[in-house]
PDB file of C-alpha atoms and ligand atoms in Angstrom:
ATOM      1  CA  MET A   1     156.270 172.229  66.071  1.00  0.00           C
ATOM      2  CA  ASP A   2     154.777 170.757  62.939  1.00  0.00           C
ATOM      3  CA  CYS A   3     151.653 169.045  64.262  1.00  0.00           C
ATOM      4  CA  LEU A   4     148.604 168.557  62.041  1.00  0.00           C
ATOM      5  CA  PHE A   5     146.093 168.501  64.902  1.00  0.00           C
ATOM      6  CA  CYS A   6     147.638 171.588  66.542  1.00  0.00           C
ATOM      7  CA  LYS A   7     147.029 173.332  63.203  1.00  0.00           C
ATOM      8  CA  ILE A   8     143.387 172.248  63.250  1.00  0.00           C
ATOM      9  CA  VAL A   9     143.098 173.457  66.871  1.00  0.00           C
ATOM     10  CA  ALA A  10     144.584 176.798  65.775  1.00  0.00           C
ATOM     11  CA  GLY A  11     142.115 177.040  62.881  1.00  0.00           C
ATOM     12  CA  GLU A  12     144.918 176.966  60.298  1.00  0.00           C
ATOM     13  CA  ILE A  13     143.512 173.791  58.700  1.00  0.00           C
ATOM     14  CA  PRO A  14     139.734 173.461  58.360  1.00  0.00           C
ATOM     15  CA  ALA A  15     137.825 170.620  60.017  1.00  0.00           C
ATOM     16  CA  LYS A  16     134.183 169.729  60.486  1.00  0.00           C
ATOM     17  CA  LEU A  17     133.786 170.550  64.169  1.00  0.00           C
ATOM     18  CA  VAL A  18     131.442 168.395  66.226  1.00  0.00           C
ATOM     19  CA  HIS A  19     132.170 169.824  69.670  1.00  0.00           C
ATOM     20  CA  GLN A  20     134.420 172.392  71.271  1.00  0.00           C
ATOM     21  CA  GLU A  21     135.121 173.486  74.813  1.00  0.00           C
ATOM     22  CA  GLU A  22     137.940 175.119  76.778  1.00  0.00           C
ATOM     23  CA  THR A  23     140.307 172.163  76.824  1.00  0.00           C
ATOM     24  CA  LEU A  24     138.933 169.866  74.076  1.00  0.00           C
ATOM     25  CA  LEU A  25     137.954 169.781  70.454  1.00  0.00           C
ATOM     26  CA  ALA A  26     136.080 167.134  68.436  1.00  0.00           C
ATOM     27  CA  PHE A  27     135.850 166.946  64.652  1.00  0.00           C
ATOM     28  CA  ALA A  28     134.950 164.485  61.902  1.00  0.00           C
ATOM     29  CA  ASP A  29     137.728 162.175  60.698  1.00  0.00           C
ATOM     30  CA  ILE A  30     138.712 162.984  57.119  1.00  0.00           C
ATOM     31  CA  HIS A  31     138.722 159.253  56.199  1.00  0.00           C
ATOM     32  CA  PRO A  32     135.745 157.875  58.118  1.00  0.00           C
ATOM     33  CA  GLN A  33     135.865 154.164  58.950  1.00  0.00           C
ATOM     34  CA  ALA A  34     132.206 154.073  60.042  1.00  0.00           C
ATOM     35  CA  PRO A  35     129.073 156.185  59.415  1.00  0.00           C
ATOM     36  CA  THR A  36     130.099 158.207  62.484  1.00  0.00           C
ATOM     37  CA  HIS A  37     133.853 158.718  62.963  1.00  0.00           C
ATOM     38  CA  VAL A  38     134.814 161.570  65.259  1.00  0.00           C
ATOM     39  CA  LEU A  39     138.207 162.444  66.747  1.00  0.00           C
ATOM     40  CA  VAL A  40     138.240 163.912  70.269  1.00  0.00           C
ATOM     41  CA  LEU A  41     141.462 165.570  71.428  1.00  0.00           C
ATOM     42  CA  PRO A  42     142.974 168.015  73.870  1.00  0.00           C
ATOM     43  CA  ARG A  43     143.655 171.495  72.500  1.00  0.00           C
ATOM     44  CA  ARG A  44     147.038 171.387  74.229  1.00  0.00           C
ATOM     45  CA  HIS A  45     149.635 169.290  72.431  1.00  0.00           C
ATOM     46  CA  LEU A  46     150.225 165.900  74.034  1.00  0.00           C
ATOM     47  CA  GLY A  47     152.023 163.453  71.764  1.00  0.00           C
ATOM     48  CA  SER A  48     150.294 160.248  72.806  1.00  0.00           C
ATOM     49  CA  LEU A  49     148.790 158.369  75.724  1.00  0.00           C
ATOM     50  CA  ALA A  50     152.313 157.170  76.510  1.00  0.00           C
ATOM     51  CA  GLU A  51     153.304 160.791  77.230  1.00  0.00           C
ATOM     52  CA  ALA A  52     150.421 161.453  79.622  1.00  0.00           C
ATOM     53  CA  GLY A  53     151.262 161.802  83.302  1.00  0.00           C
ATOM     54  CA  LYS A  54     149.642 162.518  86.647  1.00  0.00           C
ATOM     55  CA  GLN A  55     149.065 166.119  85.639  1.00  0.00           C
ATOM     56  CA  ASP A  56     146.831 164.900  82.800  1.00  0.00           C
ATOM     57  CA  ARG A  57     144.405 162.809  84.874  1.00  0.00           C
ATOM     58  CA  GLU A  58     141.601 165.354  84.791  1.00  0.00           C
ATOM     59  CA  LEU A  59     142.083 165.892  81.055  1.00  0.00           C
ATOM     60  CA  LEU A  60     142.014 162.145  80.314  1.00  0.00           C
ATOM     61  CA  GLY A  61     138.853 161.742  82.353  1.00  0.00           C
ATOM     62  CA  ARG A  62     137.178 164.618  80.563  1.00  0.00           C
ATOM     63  CA  LEU A  63     138.157 163.189  77.151  1.00  0.00           C
ATOM     64  CA  LEU A  64     136.324 159.944  77.944  1.00  0.00           C
ATOM     65  CA  GLU A  65     133.347 161.778  79.411  1.00  0.00           C
ATOM     66  CA  ALA A  66     133.170 163.960  76.286  1.00  0.00           C
ATOM     67  CA  VAL A  67     133.212 160.877  74.020  1.00  0.00           C
ATOM     68  CA  ALA A  68     130.158 159.517  75.841  1.00  0.00           C
ATOM     69  CA  GLU A  69     128.379 162.884  75.648  1.00  0.00           C
ATOM     70  CA  ILE A  70     129.100 163.263  71.925  1.00  0.00           C
ATOM     71  CA  ALA A  71     128.002 159.673  71.228  1.00  0.00           C
ATOM     72  CA  SER A  72     124.737 160.362  73.014  1.00  0.00           C
ATOM     73  CA  ARG A  73     124.205 163.637  71.170  1.00  0.00           C
ATOM     74  CA  LEU A  74     124.884 161.939  67.824  1.00  0.00           C
ATOM     75  CA  GLY A  75     122.270 159.304  68.624  1.00  0.00           C
ATOM     76  CA  LEU A  76     124.570 156.285  68.908  1.00  0.00           C
ATOM     77  CA  SER A  77     122.104 154.545  71.222  1.00  0.00           C
ATOM     78  CA  GLY A  78     123.088 151.088  69.940  1.00  0.00           C
ATOM     79  CA  GLY A  79     126.672 151.509  71.118  1.00  0.00           C
ATOM     80  CA  TYR A  80     129.986 152.608  69.690  1.00  0.00           C
ATOM     81  CA  ARG A  81     133.711 151.884  69.655  1.00  0.00           C
ATOM     82  CA  THR A  82     136.323 154.109  71.324  1.00  0.00           C
ATOM     83  CA  VAL A  83     139.941 153.653  70.178  1.00  0.00           C
ATOM     84  CA  ILE A  84     143.254 155.218  71.182  1.00  0.00           C
ATOM     85  CA  ASN A  85     146.132 154.199  68.906  1.00  0.00           C
ATOM     86  CA  THR A  86     149.508 154.667  70.606  1.00  0.00           C
ATOM     87  CA  GLY A  87     152.880 154.593  68.875  1.00  0.00           C
ATOM     88  CA  ALA A  88     153.973 152.766  65.739  1.00  0.00           C
ATOM     89  CA  ASP A  89     152.760 149.314  66.799  1.00  0.00           C
ATOM     90  CA  GLY A  90     149.477 150.836  67.963  1.00  0.00           C
ATOM     91  CA  GLY A  91     148.884 152.259  64.494  1.00  0.00           C
ATOM     92  CA  GLN A  92     149.167 155.915  65.548  1.00  0.00           C
ATOM     93  CA  THR A  93     149.741 158.133  62.524  1.00  0.00           C
ATOM     94  CA  VAL A  94     149.166 161.608  63.988  1.00  0.00           C
ATOM     95  CA  GLU A  95     151.316 162.306  67.038  1.00  0.00           C
ATOM     96  CA  HIS A  96     148.802 164.385  68.978  1.00  0.00           C
ATOM     97  CA  LEU A  97     146.716 162.334  71.420  1.00  0.00           C
ATOM     98  CA  HIS A  98     143.216 161.674  70.086  1.00  0.00           C
ATOM     99  CA  LEU A  99     140.342 159.322  70.777  1.00  0.00           C
ATOM    100  CA  HIS A 100     138.442 157.785  67.881  1.00  0.00           C
ATOM    101  CA  LEU A 101     134.676 157.561  68.327  1.00  0.00           C
ATOM    102  CA  LEU A 102     133.258 155.108  65.786  1.00  0.00           C
ATOM    103  CA  GLY A 103     129.617 154.199  65.436  1.00  0.00           C
ATOM    104  CA  GLY A 104     126.639 153.674  63.195  1.00  0.00           C
ATOM    105  CA  ARG A 105     127.494 150.089  62.292  1.00  0.00           C
ATOM    106  CA  PRO A 106     128.318 146.898  64.208  1.00  0.00           C
ATOM    107  CA  MET A 107     132.022 146.688  65.143  1.00  0.00           C
ATOM    108  CA  HIS A 108     134.114 143.528  64.905  1.00  0.00           C
ATOM    109  CA  TRP A 109     136.519 141.970  67.388  1.00  0.00           C
ATOM    110  CA  PRO A 110     139.450 141.449  67.452  1.00  0.00           C
ATOM    111  CA  PRO A 111     140.587 144.576  65.614  1.00  0.00           C
ATOM    112  CA  GLY A 112     143.294 144.221  62.947  1.00  0.00           C
TER     113      GLY A 112
HETATM  114  P1  5GP B 201     145.639 157.598  64.151  1.00  0.00           P
HETATM  115  O1  5GP B 201     146.001 156.707  63.007  1.00  0.00           O
HETATM  116  O2  5GP B 201     146.798 158.484  64.537  1.00  0.00           O
HETATM  117  O3  5GP B 201     145.049 156.891  65.331  1.00  0.00           O
HETATM  118  O4  5GP B 201     144.468 158.518  63.626  1.00  0.00           O
HETATM  119  C1  5GP B 201     144.676 159.655  62.854  1.00  0.00           C
HETATM  120  C2  5GP B 201     143.379 159.950  62.169  1.00  0.00           C
HETATM  121  O5  5GP B 201     143.420 161.260  61.679  1.00  0.00           O
HETATM  122  C3  5GP B 201     143.083 159.039  60.971  1.00  0.00           C
HETATM  123  O6  5GP B 201     141.868 158.333  61.179  1.00  0.00           O
HETATM  124  C4  5GP B 201     143.004 160.007  59.796  1.00  0.00           C
HETATM  125  O7  5GP B 201     141.990 159.666  58.876  1.00  0.00           O
HETATM  126  C5  5GP B 201     142.719 161.327  60.478  1.00  0.00           C
HETATM  127  N1  5GP B 201     143.230 162.479  59.767  1.00  0.00           N
HETATM  128  C6  5GP B 201     144.454 162.593  59.160  1.00  0.00           C
HETATM  129  N2  5GP B 201     144.582 163.816  58.618  1.00  0.00           N
HETATM  130  C7  5GP B 201     143.439 164.486  58.873  1.00  0.00           C
HETATM  131  C8  5GP B 201     142.981 165.813  58.548  1.00  0.00           C
HETATM  132  O8  5GP B 201     143.664 166.626  57.933  1.00  0.00           O
HETATM  133  N3  5GP B 201     141.736 166.152  58.980  1.00  0.00           N
HETATM  134  C9  5GP B 201     140.940 165.272  59.677  1.00  0.00           C
HETATM  135  N4  5GP B 201     139.720 165.715  60.034  1.00  0.00           N
HETATM  136  N5  5GP B 201     141.334 164.026  60.005  1.00  0.00           N
HETATM  137  C10 5GP B 201     142.574 163.645  59.602  1.00  0.00           C
HETATM  138 ZN1   ZN B 202     149.662 168.804  68.401  1.00  0.00          ZN
END
């Protein structure tokens, strides 16, 4: 399978790691949209949120918990934005589930 984020997980493509644990990895986005822009993802390939099932409940919970832990560690005490783009209309460009953690500036609503 030709998946960019699986290659980063495998260490075949370098990334600026922010956090790693048994099931998850977090690294800096290559095109940051805010002073802090981190991607948090499962090591195991899962195409998108739309492909997650009952068997992924613990993983999905841990992904959100890890976002909050990383935000705290990075000092985002004023708040942050968490985004999951899903599918073409959702603006997903890399088909390996990932959560965007954006912070360090005020966010706007609604998003584009
Ligand atoms: P999506 O659009 O799928 O929600 O988010 C994909 C994100 O991956 C984008 O924000 C994009 O900047 C980031 N990205 C794409 N290629 C690379 C890469 O090779 N390395 C890193 N660190 N981020 C990438
Ligand atoms: Zn993958």
